[in-house]
């Protein structure tokens, strides 16, 4: 199974994203309860969970949290996946620092799309949005923007799993 290293948000940003999900549901968009916390995916690994967690703990010792300002909405896969994100240069630089710290702790990123220069910071809000609902769903999300908060921890999740395998606070 693949483990994913993610940026976990503060309570205010989590609440803001939950409110957007509620607005989408009220507008008729199917938004099932999330399997994982709201997050930005940073890296992936096929290493065993204990090795991924050890690398994340070692990397987190040198990392501070960062501000997140989500100000864009869009879709992937012809509208099937609805997201909120940002192109902020500061967050892109922070992501490169996280990957460098993880590599220094022995964790190579196994996600090509999460490499510096290819990474698109986004938080998935809904999957499998019906084609006739996509435009309205994007407008619901845009009406709630911007959303701001901070990355407070690195979370380790398992693809197909539920919940965190570990949560490591940042300084």
XYZ file of N, CA, C and O in Angstrom:
684
model
N 0.846 -1.187 0.000
C 0.000 0.000 0.000
C 0.883 1.239 0.000
O 1.984 1.224 0.515
N 0.357 2.300 -0.524
C 1.098 3.548 -0.600
C 0.756 4.443 0.578
O -0.411 4.614 0.931
N 1.789 4.976 1.199
C 1.621 5.963 2.260
C 1.783 7.347 1.652
O 2.573 7.540 0.719
N 1.045 8.311 2.195
C 1.050 9.672 1.693
C 1.408 10.613 2.836
O 0.830 10.508 3.920
N 2.344 11.516 2.579
C 2.695 12.548 3.548
C 1.915 13.793 3.153
O 1.964 14.232 1.996
N 1.191 14.353 4.106
C 0.285 15.476 3.833
C 0.515 16.626 4.796
O 0.968 16.427 5.921
N 0.140 17.811 4.350
C 0.100 18.989 5.211
C -1.268 19.019 5.879
O -2.294 19.029 5.201
N -1.287 18.998 7.207
C -2.527 19.058 7.983
C -2.746 20.485 8.459
O -1.805 21.158 8.877
N -3.988 20.946 8.399
C -4.328 22.333 8.678
C -4.709 22.579 10.133
O -5.025 21.661 10.876
N -4.773 23.871 10.483
C -5.274 24.262 11.797
C -6.793 24.101 11.834
O -7.447 23.872 10.804
N -7.364 24.220 13.016
C -8.799 23.983 13.208
C -9.655 24.968 12.417
O -10.720 24.583 11.906
N -9.227 26.215 12.282
C -10.021 27.197 11.549
C -10.137 26.850 10.069
O -11.217 26.948 9.476
N -9.029 26.447 9.459
C -9.078 26.087 8.040
C -9.855 24.784 7.857
O -10.637 24.660 6.908
N -9.678 23.827 8.761
C -10.485 22.603 8.705
C -11.978 22.940 8.747
O -12.771 22.404 7.980
N -12.360 23.847 9.637
C -13.773 24.234 9.771
C -14.268 24.943 8.511
O -15.400 24.717 8.067
N -13.445 25.791 7.938
C -13.823 26.480 6.703
C -14.059 25.502 5.564
O -15.028 25.643 4.800
N -13.195 24.500 5.454
C -13.371 23.494 4.404
C -14.604 22.631 4.665
O -15.323 22.261 3.733
N -14.889 22.337 5.925
C -16.100 21.585 6.261
C -17.351 22.392 5.905
O -18.344 21.839 5.420
N -17.300 23.700 6.102
C -18.441 24.559 5.736
C -18.658 24.552 4.224
O -19.803 24.513 3.760
N -17.591 24.583 3.450
C -17.717 24.515 1.989
C -18.347 23.184 1.587
O -19.234 23.142 0.726
N -17.910 22.086 2.215
C -18.504 20.780 1.927
C -20.004 20.800 2.235
O -20.809 20.260 1.475
N -20.384 21.445 3.343
C -21.804 21.569 3.683
C -22.563 22.378 2.643
O -23.685 22.030 2.263
N -21.953 23.458 2.151
C -22.580 24.269 1.102
C -22.773 23.452 -0.183
O -23.795 23.574 -0.865
N -21.776 22.628 -0.497
C -21.892 21.781 -1.688
C -23.034 20.777 -1.528
O -23.843 20.598 -2.445
N -23.104 20.145 -0.362
C -24.194 19.188 -0.110
C -25.549 19.876 -0.217
O -26.480 19.333 -0.812
N -25.642 21.075 0.360
C -26.901 21.825 0.298
C -27.272 22.172 -1.142
O -28.459 22.301 -1.461
N -26.265 22.295 -1.991
C -26.498 22.587 -3.408
C -26.706 21.345 -4.250
O -26.786 21.432 -5.474
N -26.758 20.165 -3.620
C -27.039 18.932 -4.338
C -25.821 18.189 -4.865
O -25.972 17.212 -5.603
N -24.616 18.621 -4.481
C -23.411 17.920 -4.919
C -23.123 16.795 -3.927
O -23.135 17.014 -2.713
N -22.868 15.614 -4.459
C -22.573 14.467 -3.598
C -21.169 14.638 -3.011
O -20.171 14.591 -3.719
N -21.124 14.875 -1.706
C -19.853 15.002 -0.992
C -19.918 14.024 0.184
O -20.427 14.360 1.248
N -19.411 12.808 -0.034
C -19.462 11.839 1.069
C -18.552 12.274 2.206
O -17.632 13.081 2.010
N -18.796 11.762 3.401
C -17.892 12.084 4.508
C -16.462 11.717 4.108
O -16.243 10.662 3.503
N -15.504 12.569 4.423
C -14.128 12.293 4.013
C -13.537 11.099 4.756
O -13.870 10.849 5.906
N -12.654 10.378 4.065
C -11.958 9.252 4.692
C -10.761 9.756 5.491
O -10.252 9.061 6.356
N -10.294 10.960 5.123
C -9.118 11.533 5.760
C -9.382 12.998 6.066
O -10.286 13.606 5.502
N -8.549 13.566 6.886
C -8.623 14.991 7.198
C -8.418 15.799 5.915
O -7.792 15.314 4.978
N -8.910 17.049 5.865
C -8.552 17.919 4.738
C -7.034 18.103 4.738
O -6.419 18.223 5.802
N -6.418 18.112 3.561
C -4.963 18.182 3.521
C -4.467 18.590 2.140
O -5.226 18.583 1.174
N -3.194 18.895 2.079
C -2.466 19.047 0.826
C -1.517 17.858 0.748
O -0.693 17.662 1.652
N -1.614 17.053 -0.280
C -0.687 15.940 -0.448
C 0.683 16.492 -0.814
O 0.812 17.314 -1.721
N 1.711 16.050 -0.098
C 3.070 16.543 -0.308
C 3.981 15.528 -0.976
O 4.851 15.888 -1.769
N 3.844 14.246 -0.633
C 4.738 13.206 -1.133
C 4.093 11.849 -0.929
O 3.132 11.717 -0.167
N 4.647 10.843 -1.591
C 4.168 9.478 -1.420
C 5.328 8.525 -1.263
O 6.457 8.834 -1.665
N 5.045 7.360 -0.679
C 6.083 6.368 -0.464
C 5.462 4.983 -0.360
O 4.369 4.832 0.181
N 6.195 3.980 -0.862
C 5.769 2.596 -0.711
C 6.483 1.908 0.443
O 6.344 0.708 0.647
N 7.264 2.671 1.205
C 7.948 2.112 2.372
C 6.918 1.686 3.421
O 5.804 2.211 3.457
N 7.282 0.783 4.316
C 6.374 0.399 5.405
C 6.011 1.615 6.261
O 6.803 2.553 6.385
N 4.836 1.587 6.863
C 4.364 2.738 7.641
C 5.352 3.225 8.692
O 5.550 4.429 8.847
N 5.988 2.307 9.423
C 6.899 2.738 10.488
C 8.102 3.498 9.927
O 8.590 4.439 10.552
N 8.570 3.134 8.729
C 9.683 3.853 8.108
C 9.248 5.240 7.636
O 9.989 6.207 7.774
N 8.049 5.334 7.080
C 7.539 6.634 6.637
C 7.366 7.549 7.844
O 7.791 8.709 7.832
N 6.776 7.021 8.910
C 6.575 7.827 10.120
C 7.901 8.272 10.724
O 8.032 9.419 11.170
N 8.892 7.403 10.731
C 10.206 7.768 11.272
C 10.819 8.897 10.445
O 11.380 9.856 11.010
N 10.717 8.822 9.139
C 11.254 9.878 8.278
C 10.509 11.194 8.494
O 11.118 12.268 8.558
N 9.204 11.118 8.638
C 8.409 12.332 8.861
C 8.765 12.961 10.205
O 8.917 14.179 10.303
N 8.926 12.147 11.234
C 9.315 12.685 12.544
C 10.680 13.377 12.468
O 10.876 14.461 13.021
N 11.629 12.755 11.781
C 12.962 13.350 11.649
C 12.902 14.643 10.842
O 13.521 15.647 11.208
N 12.138 14.656 9.756
C 12.035 15.853 8.906
C 11.333 16.988 9.637
O 11.719 18.150 9.519
N 10.298 16.664 10.403
C 9.496 17.691 11.075
C 10.303 18.482 12.093
O 9.975 19.637 12.381
N 11.365 17.890 12.617
C 12.186 18.589 13.613
C 12.791 19.869 13.049
O 13.057 20.811 13.793
N 12.985 19.919 11.737
C 13.588 21.091 11.093
C 12.589 21.954 10.344
O 12.992 22.892 9.659
N 11.305 21.636 10.436
C 10.306 22.342 9.636
C 9.347 23.144 10.509
O 8.892 22.665 11.536
N 9.042 24.325 10.045
C 8.001 25.136 10.670
C 6.729 25.024 9.835
O 6.787 24.699 8.648
N 5.611 25.316 10.459
C 4.365 25.399 9.711
C 4.417 26.584 8.769
O 5.359 27.382 8.788
N 3.410 26.707 7.947
C 3.361 27.816 6.997
C 1.927 28.260 6.790
O 0.993 27.497 7.050
N 1.782 29.480 6.321
C 0.452 30.000 6.023
C -0.082 29.353 4.742
O 0.676 29.030 3.834
N -1.398 29.165 4.716
C -2.086 28.644 3.530
C -3.233 29.588 3.233
O -4.035 29.903 4.120
N -3.284 30.025 2.000
C -4.348 30.922 1.556
C -4.948 30.296 0.297
O -4.365 30.392 -0.785
N -6.063 29.594 0.467
C -6.713 28.902 -0.647
C -7.618 29.898 -1.368
O -8.574 30.411 -0.790
N -7.288 30.165 -2.622
C -8.019 31.219 -3.332
C -8.430 30.834 -4.750
O -8.858 31.678 -5.528
N -8.325 29.543 -5.079
C -8.708 29.071 -6.407
C -9.582 27.832 -6.264
O -9.431 27.069 -5.316
N -10.470 27.634 -7.228
C -11.284 26.420 -7.279
C -11.210 25.876 -8.695
O -11.059 26.631 -9.649
N -11.307 24.573 -8.826
C -11.256 23.978 -10.152
C -11.580 22.507 -10.097
O -12.028 21.989 -9.075
N -11.353 21.848 -11.234
C -11.644 20.428 -11.341
C -10.493 19.702 -12.039
O -9.734 20.296 -12.800
N -10.388 18.420 -11.746
C -9.493 17.506 -12.445
C -10.365 16.432 -13.089
O -11.512 16.240 -12.699
N -9.798 15.713 -14.008
C -10.459 14.576 -14.663
C -11.803 14.949 -15.257
O -12.834 14.384 -14.901
N -11.778 15.923 -16.135
C -12.995 16.360 -16.843
C -14.120 16.730 -15.878
O -15.278 16.427 -16.122
N -13.762 17.338 -14.767
C -14.776 17.823 -13.840
C -15.158 16.848 -12.750
O -15.949 17.181 -11.887
N -14.602 15.649 -12.754
C -15.035 14.648 -11.782
C -14.504 14.903 -10.378
O -15.110 14.500 -9.403
N -13.362 15.582 -10.249
C -12.768 15.841 -8.938
C -12.737 17.346 -8.709
O -12.116 18.091 -9.473
N -13.411 17.792 -7.685
C -13.513 19.210 -7.344
C -12.485 19.543 -6.274
O -12.348 18.813 -5.293
N -11.742 20.645 -6.462
C -10.687 21.008 -5.523
C -10.681 22.504 -5.238
O -11.230 23.306 -5.987
N -10.013 22.845 -4.137
C -9.702 24.222 -3.777
C -8.189 24.266 -3.603
O -7.589 23.317 -3.091
N -7.562 25.336 -4.082
C -6.101 25.370 -4.007
C -5.534 26.763 -4.128
O -6.239 27.755 -3.948
N -4.239 26.796 -4.455
C -3.517 28.048 -4.563
C -2.269 27.850 -5.406
O -1.794 26.725 -5.552
N -1.749 28.926 -5.911
C -0.477 28.897 -6.625
C 0.551 29.753 -5.923
O 1.524 30.180 -6.529
N 0.356 30.013 -4.635
C 1.210 30.925 -3.875
C 2.672 30.474 -3.885
O 2.968 29.341 -3.507
N 3.588 31.345 -4.305
C 5.006 30.970 -4.357
C 5.568 30.531 -3.006
O 6.397 29.630 -2.946
N 5.124 31.146 -1.911
C 5.630 30.771 -0.595
C 5.305 29.335 -0.241
O 6.125 28.619 0.341
N 4.111 28.870 -0.594
C 3.720 27.496 -0.318
C 4.511 26.535 -1.204
O 4.907 25.450 -0.770
N 4.762 26.932 -2.444
C 5.562 26.100 -3.344
C 6.983 25.939 -2.806
O 7.554 24.845 -2.840
N 7.563 27.017 -2.291
C 8.914 26.955 -1.713
C 8.913 26.089 -0.456
O 9.843 25.303 -0.230
N 7.872 26.210 0.379
C 7.760 25.398 1.584
C 7.701 23.912 1.213
O 8.348 23.072 1.841
N 6.927 23.578 0.187
C 6.823 22.195 -0.268
C 8.194 21.655 -0.671
O 8.558 20.528 -0.313
N 8.977 22.449 -1.399
C 10.331 22.022 -1.784
C 11.187 21.780 -0.538
O 11.959 20.809 -0.487
N 11.039 22.628 0.476
C 11.773 22.438 1.737
C 11.348 21.139 2.432
O 12.179 20.420 2.991
N 10.046 20.851 2.417
C 9.551 19.613 3.034
C 10.140 18.405 2.318
O 10.625 17.463 2.959
N 10.123 18.425 0.985
C 10.670 17.292 0.241
C 12.164 17.118 0.516
O 12.642 15.984 0.649
N 12.889 18.225 0.613
C 14.325 18.139 0.913
C 14.547 17.551 2.305
O 15.428 16.712 2.497
N 13.738 17.980 3.277
C 13.866 17.453 4.640
C 13.514 15.973 4.680
O 14.174 15.184 5.366
N 12.476 15.567 3.949
C 12.108 14.147 3.896
C 13.217 13.325 3.244
O 13.558 12.243 3.726
N 13.796 13.842 2.156
C 14.893 13.129 1.494
C 16.082 12.994 2.438
O 16.718 11.937 2.501
N 16.367 14.061 3.196
C 17.449 14.012 4.177
C 17.194 13.001 5.278
O 18.124 12.497 5.901
N 15.915 12.690 5.514
C 15.543 11.710 6.534
C 15.338 10.315 5.939
O 14.862 9.412 6.614
N 15.677 10.160 4.636
C 15.622 8.846 4.010
C 14.346 8.497 3.281
O 14.120 7.335 2.953
N 13.498 9.484 2.986
C 12.237 9.205 2.298
C 12.253 9.873 0.925
O 12.160 11.096 0.828
N 12.374 9.075 -0.115
C 12.295 9.598 -1.481
C 10.832 9.701 -1.870
O 10.034 8.813 -1.577
N 10.459 10.783 -2.540
C 9.091 10.990 -2.986
C 8.786 10.075 -4.165
O 9.458 10.127 -5.186
N 7.752 9.249 -4.033
C 7.373 8.320 -5.091
C 6.251 8.855 -5.975
O 5.755 8.139 -6.836
N 5.831 10.108 -5.770
C 4.760 10.697 -6.575
C 5.353 11.698 -7.558
O 5.693 12.818 -7.166
N 5.465 11.357 -8.835
C 6.026 12.300 -9.806
C 5.270 13.632 -9.856
O 5.873 14.682 -10.036
N 3.954 13.598 -9.674
C 3.173 14.841 -9.725
C 3.356 15.709 -8.491
O 2.866 16.825 -8.445
N 4.050 15.195 -7.478
C 4.333 15.982 -6.274
C 5.794 16.412 -6.244
O 6.328 16.734 -5.191
N 6.424 16.462 -7.404
C 7.802 16.950 -7.486
C 7.775 18.473 -7.623
O 6.822 19.031 -8.172
N 8.789 19.160 -7.105
C 8.839 20.612 -7.291
C 8.728 20.953 -8.786
O 9.284 20.277 -9.637
N 7.946 21.966 -9.063
C 7.702 22.356 -10.441
C 6.523 21.653 -11.079
O 6.003 22.094 -12.097
N 6.071 20.561 -10.479
C 4.907 19.833 -10.995
C 3.759 19.819 -9.989
O 2.634 19.476 -10.332
N 4.064 20.181 -8.739
C 3.083 20.095 -7.657
C 2.065 21.209 -7.763
O 2.404 22.381 -7.935
N 0.804 20.865 -7.660
C -0.308 21.810 -7.663
C -0.964 21.716 -6.292
O -1.689 20.761 -6.010
N -0.681 22.674 -5.377
C -1.270 22.574 -4.044
C -2.794 22.654 -4.104
O -3.348 23.651 -4.552
N -3.441 21.575 -3.665
C -4.900 21.544 -3.680
C -5.421 20.592 -2.609
O -4.741 19.669 -2.192
N -6.628 20.867 -2.201
C -7.347 20.034 -1.246
C -8.596 19.529 -1.964
O -9.420 20.327 -2.413
N -8.723 18.221 -2.113
C -9.870 17.648 -2.799
C -11.115 17.805 -1.935
O -11.107 17.456 -0.755
N -12.171 18.315 -2.545
C -13.434 18.513 -1.835
C -14.469 17.447 -2.189
O -15.288 17.076 -1.355
N -14.481 17.006 -3.451
C -15.471 16.010 -3.886
C -14.917 15.236 -5.073
O -14.232 15.794 -5.915
N -15.224 13.971 -5.103
C -14.852 13.106 -6.228
C -16.129 12.678 -6.939
O -17.186 12.597 -6.332
N -15.992 12.410 -8.198
C -17.121 11.936 -9.001
C -18.291 12.911 -9.011
O -19.432 12.526 -8.772
N -17.996 14.173 -9.248
C -19.057 15.164 -9.390
C -19.777 14.880 -10.713
O -19.133 14.694 -11.750
N -21.089 14.837 -10.680
C -21.868 14.563 -11.895
C -21.626 15.667 -12.919
O -21.572 16.851 -12.562
N -21.494 15.298 -14.183
C -21.189 16.294 -15.222
C -22.119 17.514 -15.216
O -21.662 18.628 -15.386
N -23.389 17.321 -14.963
C -24.320 18.442 -14.966
C -24.208 19.344 -13.752
O -24.794 20.431 -13.720
N -23.440 18.933 -12.743
C -23.305 19.691 -11.498
C -21.976 20.426 -11.366
O -21.783 21.183 -10.421
N -21.045 20.186 -12.285
C -19.681 20.689 -12.126
C -19.632 22.215 -12.055
O -19.044 22.779 -11.126
N -20.224 22.909 -13.001
C -20.135 24.377 -13.032
C -20.739 24.986 -11.769
O -20.147 25.892 -11.167
N -21.887 24.489 -11.344
C -22.519 25.016 -10.132
C -21.662 24.716 -8.898
O -21.541 25.565 -8.005
N -21.060 23.539 -8.862
C -20.220 23.175 -7.715
C -19.003 24.089 -7.628
O -18.654 24.562 -6.537
N -18.365 24.363 -8.748
C -17.211 25.265 -8.747
C -17.630 26.653 -8.267
O -16.921 27.293 -7.483
N -18.787 27.117 -8.664
C -19.269 28.438 -8.225
C -19.548 28.469 -6.722
O -19.276 29.474 -6.062
N -20.082 27.387 -6.178
C -20.304 27.308 -4.723
C -18.967 27.452 -4.000
O -18.846 28.197 -3.010
N -17.955 26.756 -4.478
C -16.641 26.823 -3.836
C -16.055 28.226 -3.979
O -15.567 28.810 -3.008
N -16.109 28.786 -5.178
C -15.557 30.137 -5.394
C -16.224 31.174 -4.498
O -15.579 32.113 -4.036
N -17.510 31.005 -4.229
C -18.227 31.961 -3.370
C -17.711 31.927 -1.934
O -17.855 32.907 -1.204
N -17.111 30.813 -1.530
C -16.605 30.673 -0.159
C -15.155 31.131 -0.016
O -14.631 31.190 1.096
N -14.500 31.431 -1.116
C -13.081 31.786 -1.087
C -12.869 33.265 -0.835
O -13.729 34.071 -1.164
N -11.746 33.634 -0.274
C -10.619 32.786 0.099
C -10.813 32.159 1.475
O -11.572 32.652 2.304
N -10.080 31.080 1.678
C -9.987 30.419 2.980
C -8.524 30.463 3.400
O -7.644 30.166 2.597
N -8.289 30.844 4.641
C -6.901 30.961 5.102
C -6.701 30.239 6.419
O -7.632 30.074 7.202
N -5.473 29.819 6.633
C -5.099 29.168 7.876
C -3.623 28.837 7.842
O -2.854 29.493 7.133
N -3.255 27.820 8.592
C -1.846 27.422 8.671
C -1.724 25.906 8.584
O -2.624 25.185 9.020
N -0.602 25.464 8.038
C -0.227 24.067 8.154
C 0.345 23.926 9.553
O 1.232 24.681 9.946
N -0.174 22.998 10.333
C 0.268 22.836 11.718
C 1.004 21.539 11.964
O 1.671 21.369 12.983
N 0.871 20.585 11.015
C 1.482 19.268 11.215
C 1.658 18.574 9.877
O 1.083 18.994 8.872
N 2.447 17.523 9.898
C 2.518 16.600 8.775
C 1.752 15.354 9.183
O 1.963 14.812 10.275
N 0.853 14.923 8.325
C 0.080 13.710 8.573
C 0.551 12.631 7.608
O 0.952 12.924 6.490
N 0.501 11.399 8.057
C 0.772 10.254 7.193
C -0.534 9.490 7.058
O -1.153 9.111 8.063
N -0.960 9.294 5.812
C -2.197 8.590 5.491
C -1.858 7.387 4.629
O -0.795 7.323 4.020
N -2.788 6.460 4.538
C -2.606 5.314 3.656
C -3.668 5.373 2.570
O -4.854 5.551 2.869
N -3.238 5.251 1.302
C -4.184 5.259 0.195
C -5.157 4.098 0.399
O -4.743 2.964 0.647
N -6.443 4.414 0.339
C -7.468 3.412 0.553
C -7.806 3.180 2.013
O -8.744 2.463 2.321
N -7.042 3.802 2.899
C -7.293 3.649 4.334
C -8.250 4.707 4.833
O -8.922 5.393 4.069
N -8.290 4.847 6.136
C -9.170 5.819 6.751
C -8.467 6.391 7.978
O -7.963 5.644 8.813
N -8.396 7.712 8.056
C -7.769 8.351 9.204
C -6.256 8.428 9.049
O -5.676 8.035 8.038
N -5.622 8.962 10.079
C -4.172 9.160 10.072
C -3.455 7.912 10.568
O -3.909 7.267 11.516
N -2.318 7.598 9.956
C -1.397 6.622 10.543
C -0.529 7.328 11.585
O -0.026 6.698 12.499
N -0.351 8.628 11.401
C 0.424 9.427 12.339
C 0.259 10.900 12.027
O -0.009 11.282 10.899
N 0.407 11.708 13.055
C 0.327 13.158 12.942
C 1.501 13.740 13.704
O 1.635 13.508 14.905
N 2.365 14.497 12.997
C 3.583 15.014 13.603
C 3.523 16.536 13.579
O 3.576 17.152 12.502
N 3.371 17.181 14.741
C 3.296 18.637 14.783
C 4.594 19.291 14.273
O 5.677 18.747 14.436
N 4.436 20.435 13.640
C 5.566 21.235 13.191
C 5.842 22.303 14.215
O 4.967 22.698 14.977
N 7.087 22.818 14.229
C 7.421 23.857 15.190
C 6.861 25.192 14.762
O 6.470 25.436 13.667
